[in-house]
GROMACS .gro file of C-alpha atoms in nm:
model
  469
    1MET     CA    1   0.819  -2.966   0.766
    2THR     CA    2   1.026  -3.305   0.791
    3ASP     CA    3   0.927  -3.436   0.463
    4ARG     CA    4   0.989  -3.090   0.288
    5LYS     CA    5   1.342  -3.066   0.452
    6SER     CA    6   1.439  -3.418   0.334
    7ARG     CA    7   1.367  -3.333  -0.007
    8LEU     CA    8   1.639  -3.084  -0.014
    9HIS     CA    9   1.891  -3.337  -0.115
   10THR     CA   10   1.702  -3.517  -0.383
   11PRO     CA   11   1.549  -3.251  -0.603
   12LEU     CA   12   1.378  -3.316  -0.923
   13SER     CA   13   1.428  -3.107  -1.233
   14ARG     CA   14   1.126  -2.915  -1.384
   15ARG     CA   15   1.162  -3.133  -1.699
   16SER     CA   16   1.158  -3.455  -1.490
   17ILE     CA   17   0.831  -3.328  -1.310
   18LEU     CA   18   0.683  -3.228  -1.622
   19LYS     CA   19   0.736  -3.555  -1.813
   20GLY     CA   20   0.679  -3.796  -1.520
   21SER     CA   21   0.373  -3.621  -1.356
   22LEU     CA   22   0.155  -3.391  -1.567
   23ALA     CA   23  -0.051  -3.651  -1.674
   24SER     CA   24  -0.140  -3.769  -1.305
   25THR     CA   25  -0.420  -3.615  -1.086
   26THR     CA   26  -0.166  -3.524  -0.855
   27ALA     CA   27   0.017  -3.322  -1.100
   28LEU     CA   28  -0.299  -3.146  -1.230
   29GLY     CA   29  -0.363  -3.022  -0.885
   30ALA     CA   30  -0.004  -2.891  -0.875
   31PHE     CA   31   0.002  -2.695  -1.202
   32ALA     CA   32  -0.220  -2.454  -1.354
   33LEU     CA   33  -0.142  -2.424  -1.718
   34THR     CA   34  -0.288  -2.076  -1.881
   35GLY     CA   35  -0.270  -2.085  -2.255
   36GLY     CA   36   0.065  -2.238  -2.290
   37GLY     CA   37   0.193  -1.974  -2.053
   38PRO     CA   38   0.423  -2.014  -1.739
   39LEU     CA   39   0.328  -2.270  -1.435
   40HIS     CA   40   0.188  -2.107  -1.159
   41PHE     CA   41   0.264  -2.252  -0.813
   42VAL     CA   42  -0.029  -2.373  -0.574
   43ARG     CA   43   0.079  -2.388  -0.190
   44ASN     CA   44   0.172  -2.738  -0.068
   45ALA     CA   45   0.049  -2.892  -0.429
   46TRP     CA   46   0.400  -2.983  -0.555
   47ALA     CA   47   0.511  -3.329  -0.566
   48GLU     CA   48   0.883  -3.208  -0.522
   49GLU     CA   49   1.085  -2.908  -0.467
   50GLN     CA   50   1.275  -2.828  -0.781
   51PRO     CA   51   1.605  -2.631  -0.848
   52ILE     CA   52   1.508  -2.251  -0.861
   53GLY     CA   53   1.805  -2.008  -0.861
   54ASN     CA   54   2.045  -2.117  -0.599
   55PHE     CA   55   1.799  -2.379  -0.442
   56PRO     CA   56   1.907  -2.630  -0.339
   57ALA     CA   57   2.272  -2.607  -0.467
   58LYS     CA   58   2.384  -2.325  -0.230
   59THR     CA   59   2.127  -2.406   0.062
   60SER     CA   60   2.232  -2.759   0.149
   61GLY     CA   61   2.550  -2.694   0.329
   62SER     CA   62   2.616  -2.553   0.687
   63SER     CA   63   2.605  -2.215   0.587
   64ILE     CA   64   2.413  -1.986   0.349
   65THR     CA   65   2.492  -1.625   0.179
   66LEU     CA   66   2.301  -1.336   0.172
   67GLY     CA   67   2.391  -1.061  -0.097
   68PHE     CA   68   2.400  -0.692   0.007
   69ASN     CA   69   2.393  -0.459  -0.309
   70VAL     CA   70   2.412  -0.086  -0.174
   71PRO     CA   71   2.542   0.251  -0.309
   72GLN     CA   72   2.891   0.246  -0.197
   73THR     CA   73   2.960   0.544  -0.419
   74GLY     CA   74   2.756   0.808  -0.619
   75ALA     CA   75   2.477   1.036  -0.499
   76TYR     CA   76   2.321   0.793  -0.251
   77ALA     CA   77   2.641   0.661  -0.079
   78ASP     CA   78   2.577   0.813   0.245
   79GLU     CA   79   2.254   0.607   0.258
   80GLY     CA   80   2.435   0.291   0.124
   81ALA     CA   81   2.674   0.324   0.403
   82ASP     CA   82   2.394   0.315   0.667
   83GLU     CA   83   2.222   0.024   0.481
   84LEU     CA   84   2.542  -0.200   0.509
   85ARG     CA   85   2.568  -0.123   0.862
   86ALA     CA   86   2.209  -0.245   0.928
   87TYR     CA   87   2.261  -0.555   0.703
   88GLN     CA   88   2.586  -0.640   0.927
   89LEU     CA   89   2.396  -0.597   1.230
   90ALA     CA   90   2.114  -0.820   1.102
   91VAL     CA   91   2.337  -1.094   1.023
   92LYS     CA   92   2.493  -1.065   1.381
   93HIS     CA   93   2.145  -1.095   1.533
   94LEU     CA   94   2.054  -1.384   1.313
   95ASN     CA   95   2.338  -1.579   1.419
   96GLY     CA   96   2.271  -1.536   1.770
   97GLU     CA   97   2.519  -1.257   1.848
   98GLY     CA   98   2.465  -0.945   2.032
   99ASP     CA   99   2.128  -0.859   2.202
  100GLY     CA  100   1.895  -0.980   1.933
  101GLY     CA  101   1.767  -0.642   1.862
  102MET     CA  102   1.408  -0.673   1.657
  103LEU     CA  103   1.454  -1.049   1.717
  104ASN     CA  104   1.304  -0.995   2.064
  105THR     CA  105   1.021  -0.778   1.955
  106MET     CA  106   0.892  -0.915   1.601
  107ALA     CA  107   0.565  -1.098   1.610
  108PRO     CA  108   0.484  -1.347   1.479
  109LYS     CA  109   0.855  -1.480   1.486
  110ALA     CA  110   0.991  -1.821   1.366
  111LEU     CA  111   1.348  -1.730   1.411
  112LYS     CA  112   1.538  -1.889   1.699
  113GLY     CA  113   1.880  -1.689   1.662
  114ASN     CA  114   2.068  -1.989   1.540
  115GLY     CA  115   2.101  -1.871   1.186
  116ILE     CA  116   1.839  -1.958   0.928
  117LEU     CA  117   1.703  -2.340   0.949
  118GLY     CA  118   2.009  -2.371   1.176
  119LYS     CA  119   2.246  -2.247   0.904
  120LYS     CA  120   2.482  -1.980   0.980
  121VAL     CA  121   2.440  -1.652   0.782
  122GLU     CA  122   2.702  -1.489   0.565
  123PHE     CA  123   2.714  -1.222   0.335
  124VAL     CA  124   2.900  -1.071   0.034
  125THR     CA  125   2.869  -0.696  -0.072
  126GLY     CA  126   2.842  -0.507  -0.383
  127ASP     CA  127   2.851  -0.134  -0.495
  128THR     CA  128   2.545  -0.035  -0.701
  129GLN     CA  129   2.739   0.310  -0.798
  130THR     CA  130   2.362   0.439  -0.769
  131LYS     CA  131   2.358   0.310  -1.150
  132SER     CA  132   2.131   0.048  -1.262
  133ASP     CA  133   2.350  -0.122  -1.512
  134ALA     CA  134   2.647  -0.153  -1.227
  135ALA     CA  135   2.357  -0.258  -0.975
  136ARG     CA  136   2.243  -0.554  -1.233
  137ALA     CA  137   2.602  -0.661  -1.294
  138SER     CA  138   2.686  -0.688  -0.914
  139ALA     CA  139   2.371  -0.873  -0.830
  140LYS     CA  140   2.447  -1.098  -1.107
  141ARG     CA  141   2.786  -1.151  -0.973
  142MET     CA  142   2.674  -1.228  -0.632
  143ILE     CA  143   2.413  -1.477  -0.756
  144GLU     CA  144   2.640  -1.667  -1.001
  145LYS     CA  145   2.995  -1.636  -0.833
  146ASP     CA  146   2.901  -1.596  -0.466
  147GLY     CA  147   2.615  -1.824  -0.440
  148ALA     CA  148   2.373  -1.575  -0.290
  149ILE     CA  149   2.025  -1.700  -0.219
  150MET     CA  150   1.848  -1.371  -0.157
  151VAL     CA  151   1.978  -1.026  -0.276
  152THR     CA  152   1.888  -0.712  -0.101
  153GLY     CA  153   1.966  -0.346  -0.120
  154GLY     CA  154   1.978  -0.023  -0.307
  155SER     CA  155   1.887   0.324  -0.251
  156SER     CA  156   1.774   0.428  -0.590
  157SER     CA  157   1.420   0.307  -0.752
  158GLY     CA  158   1.602   0.278  -1.070
  159VAL     CA  159   1.848   0.024  -0.916
  160ALA     CA  160   1.556  -0.151  -0.732
  161VAL     CA  161   1.345  -0.193  -1.071
  162ALA     CA  162   1.652  -0.326  -1.250
  163VAL     CA  163   1.767  -0.562  -1.007
  164GLN     CA  164   1.423  -0.670  -0.912
  165SER     CA  165   1.375  -0.763  -1.296
  166LEU     CA  166   1.701  -0.936  -1.292
  167CYS     CA  167   1.601  -1.162  -0.973
  168GLN     CA  168   1.284  -1.265  -1.117
  169GLU     CA  169   1.463  -1.393  -1.418
  170MET     CA  170   1.729  -1.583  -1.207
  171GLY     CA  171   1.460  -1.724  -0.941
  172ILE     CA  172   1.630  -1.541  -0.643
  173ILE     CA  173   1.436  -1.333  -0.398
  174PHE     CA  174   1.505  -0.960  -0.388
  175MET     CA  175   1.420  -0.766  -0.061
  176CYS     CA  176   1.415  -0.416  -0.169
  177GLY     CA  177   1.615  -0.167   0.021
  178LEU     CA  178   1.553   0.183  -0.010
  179THR     CA  179   1.321   0.245  -0.298
  180HIS     CA  180   1.037   0.503  -0.320
  181SER     CA  181   0.910   0.505  -0.682
  182ASN     CA  182   0.533   0.388  -0.747
  183ASP     CA  183   0.662   0.177  -1.011
  184THR     CA  184   0.864  -0.064  -0.787
  185THR     CA  185   0.543  -0.219  -0.664
  186GLY     CA  186   0.345  -0.071  -0.943
  187LYS     CA  187   0.399  -0.129  -1.320
  188ASP     CA  188   0.738  -0.310  -1.214
  189ARG     CA  189   0.614  -0.520  -0.951
  190ARG     CA  190   0.765  -0.875  -0.972
  191ARG     CA  191   0.690  -1.186  -0.795
  192TYR     CA  192   1.035  -1.242  -0.657
  193GLY     CA  193   1.029  -0.858  -0.549
  194PHE     CA  194   0.926  -0.724  -0.195
  195ARG     CA  195   0.923  -0.361  -0.088
  196HIS     CA  196   0.892  -0.279   0.305
  197PHE     CA  197   0.977   0.099   0.229
  198PHE     CA  198   0.669   0.317   0.160
  199ASP     CA  199   0.634   0.476  -0.193
  200ALA     CA  200   0.565   0.827  -0.330
  201TYR     CA  201   0.187   0.802  -0.359
  202MET     CA  202   0.195   0.750   0.030
  203SER     CA  203   0.408   1.048   0.081
  204GLY     CA  204   0.185   1.278  -0.155
  205GLU     CA  205  -0.137   1.153   0.036
  206ALA     CA  206   0.030   1.189   0.394
  207LEU     CA  207   0.196   1.535   0.327
  208ALA     CA  208  -0.038   1.715   0.118
  209PRO     CA  209  -0.312   1.772   0.402
  210VAL     CA  210  -0.044   1.917   0.631
  211LEU     CA  211   0.092   2.162   0.361
  212ALA     CA  212  -0.257   2.288   0.303
  213GLU     CA  213  -0.313   2.320   0.690
  214GLN     CA  214  -0.001   2.497   0.752
  215TYR     CA  215   0.060   2.694   0.426
  216GLY     CA  216  -0.288   2.742   0.280
  217LYS     CA  217  -0.482   2.608   0.006
  218ASP     CA  218  -0.409   2.911  -0.237
  219ARG     CA  219  -0.050   2.819  -0.335
  220VAL     CA  220   0.170   2.810  -0.667
  221ALA     CA  221   0.445   2.520  -0.678
  222TYR     CA  222   0.748   2.499  -0.881
  223HIS     CA  223   0.886   2.118  -0.887
  224LEU     CA  224   1.270   2.013  -0.941
  225THR     CA  225   1.258   1.651  -1.004
  226ALA     CA  226   1.529   1.402  -1.014
  227ASP     CA  227   1.502   1.270  -1.382
  228TYR     CA  228   1.462   0.903  -1.329
  229THR     CA  229   1.164   0.661  -1.217
  230TRP     CA  230   1.146   0.796  -0.858
  231GLY     CA  231   1.148   1.156  -0.921
  232TRP     CA  232   0.884   1.121  -1.199
  233THR     CA  233   0.639   0.928  -0.946
  234GLN     CA  234   0.739   1.151  -0.667
  235GLU     CA  235   0.640   1.476  -0.883
  236GLU     CA  236   0.312   1.327  -1.003
  237SER     CA  237   0.195   1.207  -0.669
  238ILE     CA  238   0.283   1.549  -0.463
  239LYS     CA  239   0.127   1.741  -0.753
  240ASN     CA  240  -0.193   1.530  -0.771
  241ALA     CA  241  -0.242   1.535  -0.400
  242THR     CA  242  -0.165   1.917  -0.343
  243GLU     CA  243  -0.369   2.012  -0.669
  244ALA     CA  244  -0.671   1.833  -0.502
  245LEU     CA  245  -0.663   2.068  -0.235
  246GLY     CA  246  -0.647   2.385  -0.461
  247TRP     CA  247  -0.264   2.438  -0.521
  248LYS     CA  248  -0.156   2.503  -0.878
  249THR     CA  249   0.185   2.415  -1.063
  250ALA     CA  250   0.376   2.715  -1.227
  251ALA     CA  251   0.642   2.469  -1.380
  252ALA     CA  252   0.805   2.102  -1.343
  253VAL     CA  253   1.153   2.097  -1.428
  254ARG     CA  254   1.359   1.765  -1.446
  255THR     CA  255   1.737   1.771  -1.314
  256PRO     CA  256   2.005   1.493  -1.383
  257LEU     CA  257   2.078   1.258  -1.086
  258GLY     CA  258   2.406   1.390  -0.930
  259ALA     CA  259   2.422   1.732  -1.092
  260GLY     CA  260   2.580   1.887  -0.784
  261ASP     CA  261   2.533   2.248  -0.877
  262PHE     CA  262   2.150   2.305  -0.905
  263SER     CA  263   2.186   2.704  -0.959
  264GLN     CA  264   2.076   2.700  -1.311
  265TYR     CA  265   1.767   2.526  -1.220
  266ILE     CA  266   1.701   2.746  -0.895
  267THR     CA  267   1.731   3.087  -1.079
  268PRO     CA  268   1.437   3.068  -1.309
  269VAL     CA  269   1.201   3.002  -1.003
  270LEU     CA  270   1.261   3.359  -0.862
  271ASN     CA  271   1.038   3.499  -1.162
  272SER     CA  272   0.821   3.194  -1.191
  273GLY     CA  273   0.499   3.340  -0.992
  274ALA     CA  274   0.549   3.051  -0.766
  275ASP     CA  275   0.549   3.088  -0.377
  276VAL     CA  276   0.655   2.723  -0.294
  277LEU     CA  277   0.959   2.530  -0.425
  278ILE     CA  278   0.922   2.129  -0.409
  279LEU     CA  279   1.234   1.954  -0.436
  280ASN     CA  280   1.179   1.596  -0.554
  281HIS     CA  281   1.543   1.534  -0.487
  282TYR     CA  282   1.706   1.283  -0.244
  283GLY     CA  283   2.066   1.202  -0.094
  284LYS     CA  284   2.333   1.450  -0.195
  285ASP     CA  285   2.118   1.617  -0.452
  286MET     CA  286   1.859   1.710  -0.184
  287VAL     CA  287   2.135   1.832   0.038
  288ASN     CA  288   2.287   2.049  -0.262
  289SER     CA  289   1.956   2.170  -0.410
  290LEU     CA  290   1.824   2.262  -0.061
  291THR     CA  291   2.133   2.461   0.068
  292GLN     CA  292   2.145   2.635  -0.269
  293ALA     CA  293   1.806   2.723  -0.239
  294VAL     CA  294   1.838   2.867   0.077
  295GLN     CA  295   2.155   3.072  -0.039
  296PHE     CA  296   1.959   3.228  -0.311
  297GLY     CA  297   1.743   3.359  -0.054
  298LEU     CA  298   1.420   3.173  -0.143
  299ARG     CA  299   1.298   3.135   0.204
  300ASP     CA  300   1.346   3.519   0.278
  301LYS     CA  301   1.138   3.594  -0.038
  302GLN     CA  302   0.776   3.719  -0.051
  303ALA     CA  303   0.584   3.588  -0.350
  304ASN     CA  304   0.208   3.638  -0.407
  305GLY     CA  305   0.186   3.818  -0.073
  306LYS     CA  306   0.308   3.505   0.114
  307ASN     CA  307   0.629   3.376   0.255
  308PHE     CA  308   0.809   3.174   0.023
  309GLU     CA  309   0.836   2.805   0.127
  310VAL     CA  310   1.064   2.499   0.033
  311VAL     CA  311   0.928   2.151   0.060
  312VAL     CA  312   1.106   1.819   0.037
  313PRO     CA  313   0.853   1.528   0.029
  314LEU     CA  314   1.108   1.273   0.106
  315PHE     CA  315   1.396   1.302   0.340
  316SER     CA  316   1.594   1.146   0.620
  317ARG     CA  317   1.813   1.220   0.918
  318LEU     CA  318   2.107   1.183   0.704
  319MET     CA  319   2.017   1.419   0.476
  320ALA     CA  320   1.888   1.661   0.732
  321GLN     CA  321   2.254   1.625   0.871
  322GLY     CA  322   2.410   1.708   0.550
  323ALA     CA  323   2.181   1.996   0.474
  324GLY     CA  324   2.285   2.160   0.829
  325ASP     CA  325   2.079   2.455   0.903
  326ALA     CA  326   1.916   2.480   0.588
  327ILE     CA  327   1.676   2.185   0.685
  328LYS     CA  328   1.526   2.386   0.963
  329GLY     CA  329   1.147   2.418   0.928
  330ILE     CA  330   1.133   2.205   0.613
  331LEU     CA  331   0.840   1.968   0.603
  332GLY     CA  332   0.845   1.642   0.433
  333THR     CA  333   0.795   1.272   0.507
  334THR     CA  334   0.987   0.964   0.607
  335ASN     CA  335   0.950   0.587   0.633
  336TRP     CA  336   1.056   0.575   1.002
  337HIS     CA  337   1.238   0.773   1.255
  338TRP     CA  338   1.486   0.679   1.549
  339SER     CA  339   1.290   0.881   1.772
  340LEU     CA  340   0.979   0.649   1.792
  341THR     CA  341   0.906   0.482   2.102
  342ASP     CA  342   0.755   0.150   2.035
  343ASP     CA  343   0.927  -0.154   2.149
  344GLY     CA  344   1.074  -0.270   1.802
  345SER     CA  345   1.234   0.110   1.737
  346LYS     CA  346   1.374   0.136   2.069
  347ALA     CA  347   1.527  -0.222   2.045
  348PHE     CA  348   1.672  -0.140   1.716
  349VAL     CA  349   1.814   0.209   1.798
  350LYS     CA  350   1.967   0.061   2.121
  351SER     CA  351   2.130  -0.240   1.941
  352PHE     CA  352   2.261  -0.012   1.616
  353GLY     CA  353   2.370   0.269   1.881
  354GLN     CA  354   2.583   0.002   2.065
  355GLU     CA  355   2.740  -0.114   1.743
  356TYR     CA  356   2.806   0.217   1.567
  357GLY     CA  357   2.784   0.496   1.819
  358ASN     CA  358   2.482   0.679   1.637
  359PRO     CA  359   2.116   0.628   1.576
  360PRO     CA  360   2.014   0.464   1.256
  361SER     CA  361   1.862   0.616   0.945
  362GLN     CA  362   1.546   0.514   0.784
  363ALA     CA  363   1.738   0.327   0.512
  364ALA     CA  364   1.923   0.116   0.789
  365GLN     CA  365   1.576   0.052   0.924
  366THR     CA  366   1.400  -0.078   0.620
  367CYS     CA  367   1.719  -0.304   0.537
  368TYR     CA  368   1.742  -0.441   0.876
  369VAL     CA  369   1.369  -0.527   0.844
  370GLN     CA  370   1.388  -0.683   0.516
  371THR     CA  371   1.651  -0.926   0.619
  372LEU     CA  372   1.457  -1.046   0.914
  373LEU     CA  373   1.149  -1.087   0.729
  374TYR     CA  374   1.338  -1.289   0.460
  375ALA     CA  375   1.483  -1.527   0.711
  376ASN     CA  376   1.164  -1.539   0.939
  377ALA     CA  377   0.970  -1.645   0.618
  378VAL     CA  378   1.208  -1.925   0.550
  379GLU     CA  379   1.207  -2.030   0.888
  380THR     CA  380   0.812  -2.029   0.864
  381ALA     CA  381   0.804  -2.224   0.557
  382GLY     CA  382   1.070  -2.459   0.662
  383THR     CA  383   1.260  -2.447   0.336
  384PHE     CA  384   1.474  -2.215   0.127
  385TYR     CA  385   1.261  -2.312  -0.164
  386PRO     CA  386   1.177  -1.956  -0.335
  387PRO     CA  387   0.791  -2.028  -0.399
  388GLU     CA  388   0.746  -2.155  -0.042
  389VAL     CA  389   0.909  -1.834   0.076
  390ILE     CA  390   0.716  -1.623  -0.153
  391LYS     CA  391   0.389  -1.750  -0.019
  392THR     CA  392   0.471  -1.706   0.296
  393LEU     CA  393   0.560  -1.320   0.286
  394GLU     CA  394   0.243  -1.272   0.072
  395GLY     CA  395  -0.033  -1.150   0.304
  396PHE     CA  396   0.195  -1.140   0.585
  397GLU     CA  397   0.105  -0.915   0.871
  398PHE     CA  398   0.342  -0.828   1.135
  399ASP     CA  399   0.428  -0.614   1.439
  400GLY     CA  400   0.710  -0.508   1.655
  401MET     CA  401   0.946  -0.378   1.395
  402GLY     CA  402   0.855   0.009   1.414
  403ASN     CA  403   0.530   0.201   1.252
  404GLY     CA  404   0.312  -0.019   1.393
  405PRO     CA  405   0.105  -0.331   1.262
  406THR     CA  406   0.234  -0.359   0.903
  407LEU     CA  407   0.075  -0.572   0.605
  408TYR     CA  408   0.280  -0.726   0.321
  409ARG     CA  409   0.013  -0.716   0.072
  410ALA     CA  410  -0.036  -1.018  -0.152
  411GLU     CA  411  -0.135  -0.857  -0.457
  412ASP     CA  412   0.141  -0.625  -0.517
  413HIS     CA  413   0.409  -0.696  -0.265
  414GLN     CA  414   0.389  -0.353  -0.085
  415CYS     CA  415   0.404  -0.303   0.277
  416PHE     CA  416   0.157  -0.086   0.432
  417LYS     CA  417   0.217   0.082   0.765
  418ASP     CA  418   0.199   0.419   0.938
  419VAL     CA  419   0.369   0.717   0.757
  420LEU     CA  420   0.544   0.998   0.931
  421VAL     CA  421   0.503   1.358   0.833
  422VAL     CA  422   0.825   1.536   0.965
  423ARG     CA  423   0.992   1.888   0.999
  424GLY     CA  424   1.348   2.011   1.033
  425LYS     CA  425   1.403   2.091   1.386
  426GLU     CA  426   1.472   2.466   1.473
  427ASN     CA  427   1.656   2.410   1.802
  428PRO     CA  428   1.795   2.067   1.771
  429SER     CA  429   1.940   1.917   2.102
  430ASN     CA  430   2.232   1.730   1.935
  431GLN     CA  431   2.371   1.648   1.592
  432PHE     CA  432   2.131   1.365   1.551
  433ASP     CA  433   1.815   1.546   1.694
  434LEU     CA  434   1.724   1.704   1.364
  435LEU     CA  435   1.366   1.615   1.277
  436GLU     CA  436   1.061   1.644   1.461
  437ILE     CA  437   0.729   1.421   1.393
  438VAL     CA  438   0.458   1.651   1.301
  439LYS     CA  439   0.207   1.377   1.233
  440ILE     CA  440   0.186   1.018   1.225
  441VAL     CA  441  -0.054   0.931   0.943
  442PRO     CA  442  -0.267   0.599   0.980
  443ARG     CA  443  -0.191   0.328   0.707
  444ALA     CA  444  -0.558   0.321   0.644
  445ASP     CA  445  -0.523   0.685   0.505
  446VAL     CA  446  -0.251   0.579   0.270
  447THR     CA  447  -0.370   0.255   0.160
  448TYR     CA  448  -0.488   0.250  -0.233
  449ASP     CA  449  -0.602  -0.011  -0.458
  450PRO     CA  450  -0.322  -0.177  -0.611
  451ASN     CA  451  -0.458  -0.128  -0.978
  452ILE     CA  452  -0.497   0.257  -0.963
  453PRO     CA  453  -0.351   0.435  -1.272
  454ALA     CA  454  -0.051   0.571  -1.041
  455PHE     CA  455   0.054   0.192  -0.998
  456ASN     CA  456  -0.103   0.031  -1.325
  457PRO     CA  457  -0.132   0.278  -1.570
  458ASP     CA  458  -0.158   0.020  -1.883
  459GLY     CA  459  -0.389  -0.205  -1.685
  460ASN     CA  460  -0.159  -0.514  -1.739
  461ALA     CA  461   0.094  -0.506  -1.432
  462GLU     CA  462   0.131  -0.837  -1.316
  463LEU     CA  463   0.372  -0.991  -1.046
  464GLY     CA  464   0.453  -1.293  -1.282
  465PRO     CA  465   0.507  -1.671  -1.185
  466TYR     CA  466   0.642  -1.828  -0.912
  467ILE     CA  467   0.853  -2.033  -1.131
  468PRO     CA  468   1.063  -1.807  -1.353
  469GLY     CA  469   1.103  -1.916  -1.705
   0.00000   0.00000   0.00000
């Protein structure tokens, strides 16, 4: 560790290494050349750490900067506001302020509460506007102008995929915020991107058995789907999982992100022959479409001799709050919930509640955890050098941060942990007590091969090189 840290001040360029070392035995051990393609990193084999992204230019001072890129406007702004609260809390805890939160429960842990490698953590923020182009521009500004050494955030998978690609190009690690599309760690996986949040496939596998158990296997579903990468993979995942148990699909209709008024899409459901409406919507879109479906009387309707049901495959406490009484009895999945009783969850809920006066959302939890995981990987590696940090995160097994033992799988940078099936409470005790956990699905039941068609449809999905370019 001492040698590596001392090298931070005398990095060699990639050209210098190639020119002076490729002919040597040491260099041949450090580089794997494949058909003239990119150079591949082999842990602890580098003769020198070389400039990548903002390393070492922005990591050699007394402080470092993280970039928090969240939707402050648009359909997912409520999630973005809670993400930003969590990021700010994570920075306080990393810098040794407050009660420490999950720094007291995470294991294994290298963090000491004195910043990252003794450097004070600072941050800049950006507004993704829930738009991919705006998110890329914001991230690029944080990297180039503000010197961010890591970027994190987002509440849209379209945004996550776009920013993840940018960060791969620029050599900046991207710790995804809230992103649920299979594509994020599927066909669009990247070496510089990591996702803690679960995905659409996991939601389908966890939720479908509960739907079949509670509503029966002889059901006909009608899907309304957000028309972008998350909606497409969520529709596919829940459709495949329910049809495998006997359900049929009457129709699947795409709706624009941020539509607001969904009445024109809900009206055809009434005469479709369906007896279940599945809303593959999130954020304000889910609040609006669910509220309007209830106002149309769908939940009071009989179809095919059964009570008509509405399902929301992915939702959160924030969405439940926005939907009000319409959420009562609605089944779905969530990545995490503040009512979990493990030590990590309790520590985070306590810290967040003391700071902001309300419990955190699943978006807040995943963003807080991602920040700590990046910082812990840097501390463990003993360097900000991106390839070393990436290698430290790949295959990292940890606990004490909610949802039980969790694995950051090396092959696709997807986290695997227990998944929660939840339902809107009929009689909540307060404004935050809106969801009840119906089932905790073990991570083994939602673990899959990284190259199944849902995640690698063309068979050529790769993480890419450790060294961009």
